[in-house]
DNA sequence: CAATAAACGAGACGGTACGTCCCGTCTTCAG
DNA sequence: CTGAAGACGGGACGTACCGTCTCGTTTATTG
C-alpha cells in the first residue's frame, strides 16, 4: 500500500512530501528558533539544516532562498485574524488595529527577525528580492489597501486619493525602527504613525488633485 | 629665534601619510565606483582594495568595517548646502527642501547604494551597527531636528510636540523605497511624504497632550 | 524508447569520494611536486591547492595541517620492503640495510624535503608537533626497534641495553645532515654512523649496568 | 665655556649609536625573554621590536635576519669557559665535559630555543641558512675538532680517522632531542652519546683505512 | 657652533598566507 | 529511483608578519 503518492503535477511548486511534512516543520522550527536566539544575521542555511537535522540539499530542494524560508516562518506565525481583520468603524481605527497587531507580531515572535532577514537578504540577491516583493510585500500591501478601500466606501478619503504613498509611509516607519532598533515597535508608535497619516489625509481636502498628481507616480 | 626651519626638501611632498592621503582618496573612489556600477551587494573589501590598487591590509588599517567606508563615501558626496540649508519660511518648505535634496543625492550618486549598503551591513554586524547609528544616523537626525526647531520658533508646532516620530516617519519612508526599489525616490515622493507629515502635525491641535504622551516613549 | 537514459557520460567515473579519491591523489601529487621543485619552505597550502586544481577548503577538509600532508606524501613514497626488511644476519647489517634504504629515499624522492618540512612545521605549531611525534616518529622508531629486537634474540646486545638512545643517535645523525645540508646523505654516511653505533654497543660489555642506568631516563 | 664635554646625563648612554648600544642590548634582551617565555615559534621581529621599545626599522638596520638575532642571543649566553675548555685527560672526558656544558646551556637558558629557532628559520630562508652554517655551525664544529685534535696528539685515534662524522653524530643527537622534545637533554644523555661515539672509535682499530674512505666524502 | 650625516621612532604600505565560514552545486550511495 | 549525506569549487572574510619605505626628530661629529 503506497501511502505517499508521487504527487505528479502539471504545474510545479507545492510540496511533494505533502504539506506539513516532518521536514518542512523541522526546517521552519529550526529557522524560527535561530531567529529568536541569535537574530537574523546568524541564520544561515547550513545552521538551519544542522539544527533541523536535515541535509542541506533537502533545504535547497524545497526553498529556493533564505528569503523563502523566512517568508514561510512569518506566515506560520501570523494569526489569521490579523489578515482578515474586522471593520473598526473608521480608517484610523482600522489602521490602528492592523498596525498594533502587526507590531505585536514583530515584537513578540520570530516574525520581526524574519522580516529583517528578508529585507537584508533581498539586498544581497536580486533574484530573491523579486520573490520577496511579489510574494510577500505585494500581499502585505493588499492588507493595507483593504483599510483604505473601506475608508473610501465610507467617504473618508478625498477624491482621487492614492493609498500607495500612505502605505509606503506606514510600512517605512515600521521598517525603520525594525532595522535600526533605536526605539521600540510598541502600541504608542503604531498609534502615532497612524494618527499622523490619518490626519494628514483628512486635512488636505482641496489638495486632492495635487495629491493625485503627486502620488500618481508611485508604482 | 626660529629654531624650526621650514625644511626645504628635494622631494617636495609626494604624499602626506594618514588622512586625506592618496590611499584614502583611491579607496573611496573605488568604493563609490563599485557602488554605482554593481550595487551595494557586490561591494567587498577585497574588490575595493583591488580596484584602488591598494593592499587589503591598508583598507583595514583605516576603516574598521565596510560601513565605515560607505559612511565616508556618503559624506564625500553630500553637498554642504544640504547640511546647512537656508530657512525656507515654513516647516513644510524646509522639510521639502531638505528631502528633495537628499532624495536627489540618493538617486543620482553612489550615496543611495552606500546608504542601502550601510543598512544591510548593520544587520549583519552589531558592532558596525552601533557605529552606524551613532556616527551616521544620529548626525542625520540632527538635520531634521533643525527644521522642527525653526518651526517651533515660528509657532508652527503644537505644544509638547515631539519631532522624533516625525523624523522616523520621513526617514522610514525613504528607507522603504530605497531598500525595496518598487518606486522612485523622486521629488513628488518627497513632496507627498512631507505634505502628509506637515498636515498631520497641523491638524492635531488639541491632540498635543496626547501626542506628547504617545511620542514620549520614542527616542 | 526510454526517455530517461542511464546518464551516459563522457568521463565515465570522475572520482570516488572519500579517501583515495582523485582529490587525495591530486593534492599529494601537487605537494610532492612542489617539494622537489622548490623545497619545503616554498610549499604553502594555497599553492598545493592551486597546483592540484582543488579548492583550498578541500585541502583543509582532509588534512588538518601541512604536516599531515607531508606525512602522507612520505608514506606514499616509502616502499613496503623498507618497512618489512628481511633479516640480514647481524645487527650491523640490519641497521645498514634500513638506513641505506632510508637515506636513498630521502635523497632521491620528495621524502627528504617532506621530512624537513615536517620538522620545521612541528617547530611552529605545537598541535601539529604532537601528531608528528605520535603518528610519524613513533612509527619510525618501531622500525629501528625491530632491528634491535632481532639483535637481542641473537645475543648481540649487552644485558640491559636500551635501544632508545641508539635510535636517537641514528635518527639525529640523519636529521642533522638533512636539515643542515652540508654533506650528502649517501651510503657511506649510513655505513659510518651504523659502524660507530654498532661498535659502540659491542665494545661496552661491562658497561651494561652503567648503560642501563644512564639510558634509563630516555624515552 | 665648557672645557670638558658635558657628558653628564640622566641615562648614561655610553654609546648610543652602532654596536653595543642601548638598542642592541634591548633587542637581544627582548629576544631572549620571548624565547624563554613563548618559545622560538612565537618570536617575530615585530614582537621583538615592540618588547624592546624599538622601531622595527632599527632591528632591520642591525640584523639582516631573525637567525642573526638568535646567533647573538646564543653568543651572549654561552660562557667563555665552554669555548676554551681545559684538557680533561682523554677524548671521552673532553667530549663529556663539552657536551654536558652545552646541554646545560641549551636546557637552562634561552640558548636552546634560540638554536631551535635558527634551525627552523634556516629551513625557510636559504640566505639566512648560509650565514647560519658559516657563522654559527662552522664555529661550533671547531670546538668539537679541538677535542679530537687533542686525542690525536694523545694517540687515541686510529690512523686516518676523520672527526667530521663523529661531530655530525654528536651534533645530530642533540638536535634531534632539541627539536623533537621527546626526551630531556640531560647529563646522562650527554654521557650516553659520548660513550657510544668514543667506544665506537676505539673498537675499530683495523677499520681506519675503511673509515677514511667512508668518511672522506663528508664536510 | 653651525652644518652634516647617521641613527632612530613611528608607522604606512604592498604583499603573502593563514584558517574559517558560508555559499550553491554536484556526486554517491542506501533504502 | 529517489532521497539524504556530504564532498566540492569558490569567494570573501579578518589577521599576522613580512620586509621596504618615507618622514621628521634627535644626536654626534666635523668643518
mmCIF file of N, CA, C and O in Angstrom, chain A residues 137-199:
data_model
loop_
_atom_site.group_PDB
_atom_site.id
_atom_site.type_symbol
_atom_site.label_atom_id
_atom_site.label_comp_id
_atom_site.label_asym_id
_atom_site.label_seq_id
_atom_site.Cartn_x
_atom_site.Cartn_y
_atom_site.Cartn_z
ATOM 1 N N UNK A 137 5.697 41.263 -0.007
ATOM 2 C CA UNK A 137 5.322 42.677 0.087
ATOM 3 C C UNK A 137 3.963 42.912 -0.553
ATOM 4 O O UNK A 137 3.072 43.522 0.039
ATOM 5 N N UNK A 138 3.807 42.399 -1.768
ATOM 6 C CA UNK A 138 2.573 42.645 -2.505
ATOM 7 C C UNK A 138 1.367 42.201 -1.690
ATOM 8 O O UNK A 138 0.383 42.928 -1.555
ATOM 9 N N UNK A 139 1.488 41.016 -1.078
ATOM 10 C CA UNK A 139 0.374 40.514 -0.305
ATOM 11 C C UNK A 139 0.145 41.355 0.948
ATOM 12 O O UNK A 139 -0.982 41.564 1.376
ATOM 13 N N UNK A 140 1.204 41.816 1.529
ATOM 14 C CA UNK A 140 1.063 42.660 2.707
ATOM 15 C C UNK A 140 0.378 43.977 2.390
ATOM 16 O O UNK A 140 -0.445 44.458 3.171
ATOM 17 N N UNK A 141 0.715 44.533 1.248
ATOM 18 C CA UNK A 141 0.120 45.818 0.900
ATOM 19 C C UNK A 141 -1.374 45.690 0.627
ATOM 20 O O UNK A 141 -2.129 46.636 0.851
ATOM 21 N N UNK A 142 -1.771 44.533 0.151
ATOM 22 C CA UNK A 142 -3.194 44.311 -0.062
ATOM 23 C C UNK A 142 -3.953 44.520 1.244
ATOM 24 O O UNK A 142 -5.039 45.098 1.278
ATOM 25 N N UNK A 143 -3.322 44.061 2.315
ATOM 26 C CA UNK A 143 -3.903 44.216 3.640
ATOM 27 C C UNK A 143 -4.180 45.687 3.932
ATOM 28 O O UNK A 143 -5.269 46.060 4.396
ATOM 29 N N UNK A 144 -3.178 46.514 3.655
ATOM 30 C CA UNK A 144 -3.349 47.946 3.891
ATOM 31 C C UNK A 144 -4.414 48.529 2.987
ATOM 32 O O UNK A 144 -5.242 49.334 3.429
ATOM 33 N N UNK A 145 -4.399 48.101 1.750
ATOM 34 C CA UNK A 145 -5.385 48.661 0.816
ATOM 35 C C UNK A 145 -6.814 48.362 1.245
ATOM 36 O O UNK A 145 -7.720 49.139 0.999
ATOM 37 N N UNK A 146 -6.962 47.221 1.903
ATOM 38 C CA UNK A 146 -8.298 46.872 2.376
ATOM 39 C C UNK A 146 -8.839 47.973 3.297
ATOM 40 O O UNK A 146 -10.012 48.378 3.181
ATOM 41 N N UNK A 147 -7.994 48.463 4.170
ATOM 42 C CA UNK A 147 -8.428 49.534 5.080
ATOM 43 C C UNK A 147 -8.804 50.787 4.298
ATOM 44 O O UNK A 147 -9.815 51.432 4.580
ATOM 45 N N UNK A 148 -8.000 51.131 3.313
ATOM 46 C CA UNK A 148 -8.279 52.350 2.549
ATOM 47 C C UNK A 148 -9.516 52.180 1.669
ATOM 48 O O UNK A 148 -10.269 53.127 1.452
ATOM 49 N N UNK A 149 -9.753 50.969 1.180
ATOM 50 C CA UNK A 149 -10.955 50.728 0.390
ATOM 51 C C UNK A 149 -12.207 50.927 1.245
ATOM 52 O O UNK A 149 -13.190 51.566 0.818
ATOM 53 N N UNK A 150 -12.151 50.405 2.461
ATOM 54 C CA UNK A 150 -13.280 50.608 3.366
ATOM 55 C C UNK A 150 -13.493 52.104 3.613
ATOM 56 O O UNK A 150 -14.620 52.591 3.607
ATOM 57 N N UNK A 151 -12.401 52.818 3.825
ATOM 58 C CA UNK A 151 -12.499 54.263 4.085
ATOM 59 C C UNK A 151 -13.102 54.967 2.889
ATOM 60 O O UNK A 151 -13.916 55.888 3.040
ATOM 61 N N UNK A 152 -12.737 54.534 1.730
ATOM 62 C CA UNK A 152 -13.281 55.162 0.525
ATOM 63 C C UNK A 152 -14.784 54.959 0.471
ATOM 64 O O UNK A 152 -15.554 55.889 0.199
ATOM 65 N N UNK A 153 -15.211 53.760 0.769
ATOM 66 C CA UNK A 153 -16.650 53.471 0.771
ATOM 67 C C UNK A 153 -17.371 54.299 1.828
ATOM 68 O O UNK A 153 -18.497 54.724 1.641
ATOM 69 N N UNK A 154 -16.690 54.563 2.933
ATOM 70 C CA UNK A 154 -17.270 55.415 3.983
ATOM 71 C C UNK A 154 -17.220 56.897 3.600
ATOM 72 O O UNK A 154 -17.781 57.730 4.274
ATOM 73 N N UNK A 155 -16.488 57.249 2.527
ATOM 74 C CA UNK A 155 -16.342 58.652 2.143
ATOM 75 C C UNK A 155 -15.323 59.403 2.959
ATOM 76 O O UNK A 155 -15.335 60.632 3.047
ATOM 77 N N UNK A 156 -14.392 58.687 3.573
ATOM 78 C CA UNK A 156 -13.403 59.364 4.403
ATOM 79 C C UNK A 156 -12.256 59.951 3.587
ATOM 80 O O UNK A 156 -11.465 60.741 4.111
ATOM 81 N N UNK A 157 -12.127 59.517 2.354
ATOM 82 C CA UNK A 157 -10.953 59.928 1.589
ATOM 83 C C UNK A 157 -11.295 61.023 0.586
ATOM 84 O O UNK A 157 -12.377 61.015 0.008
ATOM 85 N N UNK A 158 -10.385 61.958 0.372
ATOM 86 C CA UNK A 158 -10.584 62.963 -0.678
ATOM 87 C C UNK A 158 -10.612 62.275 -2.037
ATOM 88 O O UNK A 158 -10.036 61.194 -2.215
ATOM 89 N N UNK A 159 -11.262 62.935 -2.961
ATOM 90 C CA UNK A 159 -11.365 62.350 -4.306
ATOM 91 C C UNK A 159 -9.972 62.156 -4.899
ATOM 92 O O UNK A 159 -9.078 62.987 -4.723
ATOM 93 N N UNK A 160 -9.779 61.035 -5.578
ATOM 94 C CA UNK A 160 -8.510 60.790 -6.253
ATOM 95 C C UNK A 160 -7.368 60.432 -5.326
ATOM 96 O O UNK A 160 -6.212 60.411 -5.743
ATOM 97 N N UNK A 161 -7.692 60.146 -4.102
ATOM 98 C CA UNK A 161 -6.639 59.808 -3.152
ATOM 99 C C UNK A 161 -5.964 58.501 -3.544
ATOM 100 O O UNK A 161 -6.626 57.523 -3.904
ATOM 101 N N UNK A 162 -4.653 58.500 -3.460
ATOM 102 C CA UNK A 162 -3.887 57.294 -3.803
ATOM 103 C C UNK A 162 -3.294 56.729 -2.511
ATOM 104 O O UNK A 162 -2.525 57.396 -1.819
ATOM 105 N N UNK A 163 -3.656 55.508 -2.222
ATOM 106 C CA UNK A 163 -3.238 54.922 -0.947
ATOM 107 C C UNK A 163 -1.768 54.514 -0.919
ATOM 108 O O UNK A 163 -1.201 54.284 0.141
ATOM 109 N N UNK A 164 -1.148 54.440 -2.088
ATOM 110 C CA UNK A 164 0.190 53.822 -2.129
ATOM 111 C C UNK A 164 1.220 54.553 -1.276
ATOM 112 O O UNK A 164 1.996 53.937 -0.552
ATOM 113 N N UNK A 165 1.218 55.891 -1.382
ATOM 114 C CA UNK A 165 2.203 56.616 -0.580
ATOM 115 C C UNK A 165 1.915 56.445 0.906
ATOM 116 O O UNK A 165 2.831 56.287 1.716
ATOM 117 N N UNK A 166 0.637 56.445 1.261
ATOM 118 C CA UNK A 166 0.297 56.252 2.672
ATOM 119 C C UNK A 166 0.811 54.909 3.171
ATOM 120 O O UNK A 166 1.366 54.805 4.271
ATOM 121 N N UNK A 167 0.651 53.893 2.339
ATOM 122 C CA UNK A 167 1.151 52.565 2.732
ATOM 123 C C UNK A 167 2.665 52.572 2.810
ATOM 124 O O UNK A 167 3.264 51.979 3.715
ATOM 125 N N UNK A 168 3.319 53.244 1.868
ATOM 126 C CA UNK A 168 4.775 53.358 1.923
ATOM 127 C C UNK A 168 5.206 53.972 3.250
ATOM 128 O O UNK A 168 6.165 53.522 3.885
ATOM 129 N N UNK A 169 4.471 55.019 3.668
ATOM 130 C CA UNK A 169 4.887 55.720 4.884
ATOM 131 C C UNK A 169 4.717 54.854 6.120
ATOM 132 O O UNK A 169 5.582 54.797 6.987
ATOM 133 N N UNK A 170 3.564 54.173 6.186
ATOM 134 C CA UNK A 170 3.336 53.317 7.355
ATOM 135 C C UNK A 170 4.333 52.162 7.381
ATOM 136 O O UNK A 170 4.948 51.854 8.406
ATOM 137 N N UNK A 171 4.500 51.523 6.235
ATOM 138 C CA UNK A 171 5.458 50.411 6.170
ATOM 139 C C UNK A 171 6.861 50.900 6.491
ATOM 140 O O UNK A 171 7.605 50.266 7.253
ATOM 141 N N UNK A 172 7.204 52.038 5.905
ATOM 142 C CA UNK A 172 8.549 52.563 6.088
ATOM 143 C C UNK A 172 8.839 52.887 7.536
ATOM 144 O O UNK A 172 9.922 52.587 8.043
ATOM 145 N N UNK A 173 7.861 53.470 8.201
ATOM 146 C CA UNK A 173 8.067 53.809 9.609
ATOM 147 C C UNK A 173 8.358 52.550 10.419
ATOM 148 O O UNK A 173 9.178 52.547 11.341
ATOM 149 N N UNK A 174 7.685 51.467 10.056
ATOM 150 C CA UNK A 174 7.912 50.203 10.770
ATOM 151 C C UNK A 174 9.286 49.631 10.433
ATOM 152 O O UNK A 174 10.052 49.242 11.306
ATOM 153 N N UNK A 175 9.588 49.559 9.158
ATOM 154 C CA UNK A 175 10.897 49.048 8.744
ATOM 155 C C UNK A 175 12.021 49.810 9.437
ATOM 156 O O UNK A 175 13.002 49.222 9.873
ATOM 157 N N UNK A 176 11.854 51.117 9.493
ATOM 158 C CA UNK A 176 12.926 51.949 10.024
ATOM 159 C C UNK A 176 13.287 51.552 11.456
ATOM 160 O O UNK A 176 14.434 51.308 11.778
ATOM 161 N N UNK A 177 12.240 51.453 12.300
ATOM 162 C CA UNK A 177 12.548 51.059 13.677
ATOM 163 C C UNK A 177 12.970 49.599 13.767
ATOM 164 O O UNK A 177 13.799 49.235 14.599
ATOM 165 N N UNK A 178 12.386 48.779 12.920
ATOM 166 C CA UNK A 178 12.751 47.359 12.940
ATOM 167 C C UNK A 178 14.233 47.196 12.614
ATOM 168 O O UNK A 178 14.968 46.452 13.274
ATOM 169 N N UNK A 179 14.686 47.879 11.586
ATOM 170 C CA UNK A 179 16.068 47.700 11.133
ATOM 171 C C UNK A 179 17.060 48.474 11.992
ATOM 172 O O UNK A 179 18.197 48.048 12.172
ATOM 173 N N UNK A 180 16.620 49.622 12.508
ATOM 174 C CA UNK A 180 17.554 50.445 13.245
ATOM 175 C C UNK A 180 17.594 50.066 14.720
ATOM 176 O O UNK A 180 18.656 50.107 15.351
ATOM 177 N N UNK A 181 16.420 49.671 15.237
ATOM 178 C CA UNK A 181 16.392 49.205 16.612
ATOM 179 C C UNK A 181 16.662 50.271 17.649
ATOM 180 O O UNK A 181 17.043 49.968 18.769
ATOM 181 N N UNK A 182 16.460 51.521 17.288
ATOM 182 C CA UNK A 182 16.781 52.586 18.237
ATOM 183 C C UNK A 182 15.599 52.901 19.146
ATOM 184 O O UNK A 182 15.740 53.613 20.125
ATOM 185 N N UNK A 183 14.434 52.392 18.805
ATOM 186 C CA UNK A 183 13.236 52.687 19.590
ATOM 187 C C UNK A 183 12.260 51.536 19.392
ATOM 188 O O UNK A 183 12.314 50.828 18.386
ATOM 189 N N UNK A 184 11.370 51.338 20.342
ATOM 190 C CA UNK A 184 10.523 50.132 20.327
ATOM 191 C C UNK A 184 9.376 50.214 19.318
ATOM 192 O O UNK A 184 8.897 51.293 18.993
ATOM 193 N N UNK A 185 8.975 49.047 18.878
ATOM 194 C CA UNK A 185 7.817 48.936 17.982
ATOM 195 C C UNK A 185 6.584 48.682 18.834
ATOM 196 O O UNK A 185 5.916 47.647 18.706
ATOM 197 N N UNK A 186 6.232 49.627 19.688
ATOM 198 C CA UNK A 186 5.135 49.386 20.621
ATOM 199 C C UNK A 186 3.829 50.019 20.129
ATOM 200 O O UNK A 186 3.769 50.644 19.078
ATOM 201 N N UNK A 187 2.779 49.834 20.920
ATOM 202 C CA UNK A 187 1.460 50.333 20.530
ATOM 203 C C UNK A 187 1.470 51.837 20.315
ATOM 204 O O UNK A 187 0.812 52.353 19.403
ATOM 205 N N UNK A 188 2.204 52.551 21.143
ATOM 206 C CA UNK A 188 2.164 54.015 21.024
ATOM 207 C C UNK A 188 2.777 54.460 19.698
ATOM 208 O O UNK A 188 2.378 55.479 19.127
ATOM 209 N N UNK A 189 3.755 53.684 19.242
ATOM 210 C CA UNK A 189 4.335 54.019 17.938
ATOM 211 C C UNK A 189 3.298 53.789 16.843
ATOM 212 O O UNK A 189 3.117 54.631 15.952
ATOM 213 N N UNK A 190 2.612 52.657 16.925
ATOM 214 C CA UNK A 190 1.553 52.382 15.955
ATOM 215 C C UNK A 190 0.535 53.521 15.959
ATOM 216 O O UNK A 190 0.173 54.061 14.904
ATOM 217 N N UNK A 191 0.087 53.902 17.142
ATOM 218 C CA UNK A 191 -0.916 54.964 17.241
ATOM 219 C C UNK A 191 -0.391 56.262 16.627
ATOM 220 O O UNK A 191 -1.108 56.954 15.895
ATOM 221 N N UNK A 192 0.864 56.595 16.919
ATOM 222 C CA UNK A 192 1.410 57.870 16.454
ATOM 223 C C UNK A 192 1.461 57.930 14.937
ATOM 224 O O UNK A 192 1.033 58.905 14.320
ATOM 225 N N UNK A 193 2.016 56.912 14.319
ATOM 226 C CA UNK A 193 2.159 56.989 12.866
ATOM 227 C C UNK A 193 0.802 56.929 12.189
ATOM 228 O O UNK A 193 0.569 57.577 11.175
ATOM 229 N N UNK A 194 -0.127 56.193 12.773
ATOM 230 C CA UNK A 194 -1.471 56.143 12.199
ATOM 231 C C UNK A 194 -2.126 57.517 12.317
ATOM 232 O O UNK A 194 -2.760 58.000 11.373
ATOM 233 N N UNK A 195 -1.982 58.148 13.465
ATOM 234 C CA UNK A 195 -2.616 59.451 13.663
ATOM 235 C C UNK A 195 -2.075 60.463 12.647
ATOM 236 O O UNK A 195 -2.834 61.209 12.028
ATOM 237 N N UNK A 196 -0.769 60.498 12.473
ATOM 238 C CA UNK A 196 -0.189 61.454 11.535
ATOM 239 C C UNK A 196 -0.707 61.205 10.121
ATOM 240 O O UNK A 196 -1.137 62.135 9.425
ATOM 241 N N UNK A 197 -0.692 59.968 9.700
ATOM 242 C CA UNK A 197 -1.133 59.675 8.333
ATOM 243 C C UNK A 197 -2.617 59.995 8.164
ATOM 244 O O UNK A 197 -3.022 60.633 7.182
ATOM 245 N N UNK A 198 -3.424 59.556 9.123
ATOM 246 C CA UNK A 198 -4.874 59.788 9.009
ATOM 247 C C UNK A 198 -5.175 61.277 8.999
ATOM 248 O O UNK A 198 -5.947 61.764 8.154
ATOM 249 N N UNK A 199 -4.547 62.005 9.914
ATOM 250 C CA UNK A 199 -4.781 63.448 9.961
ATOM 251 C C UNK A 199 -4.272 64.108 8.693
ATOM 252 O O UNK A 199 -4.903 65.026 8.159
#
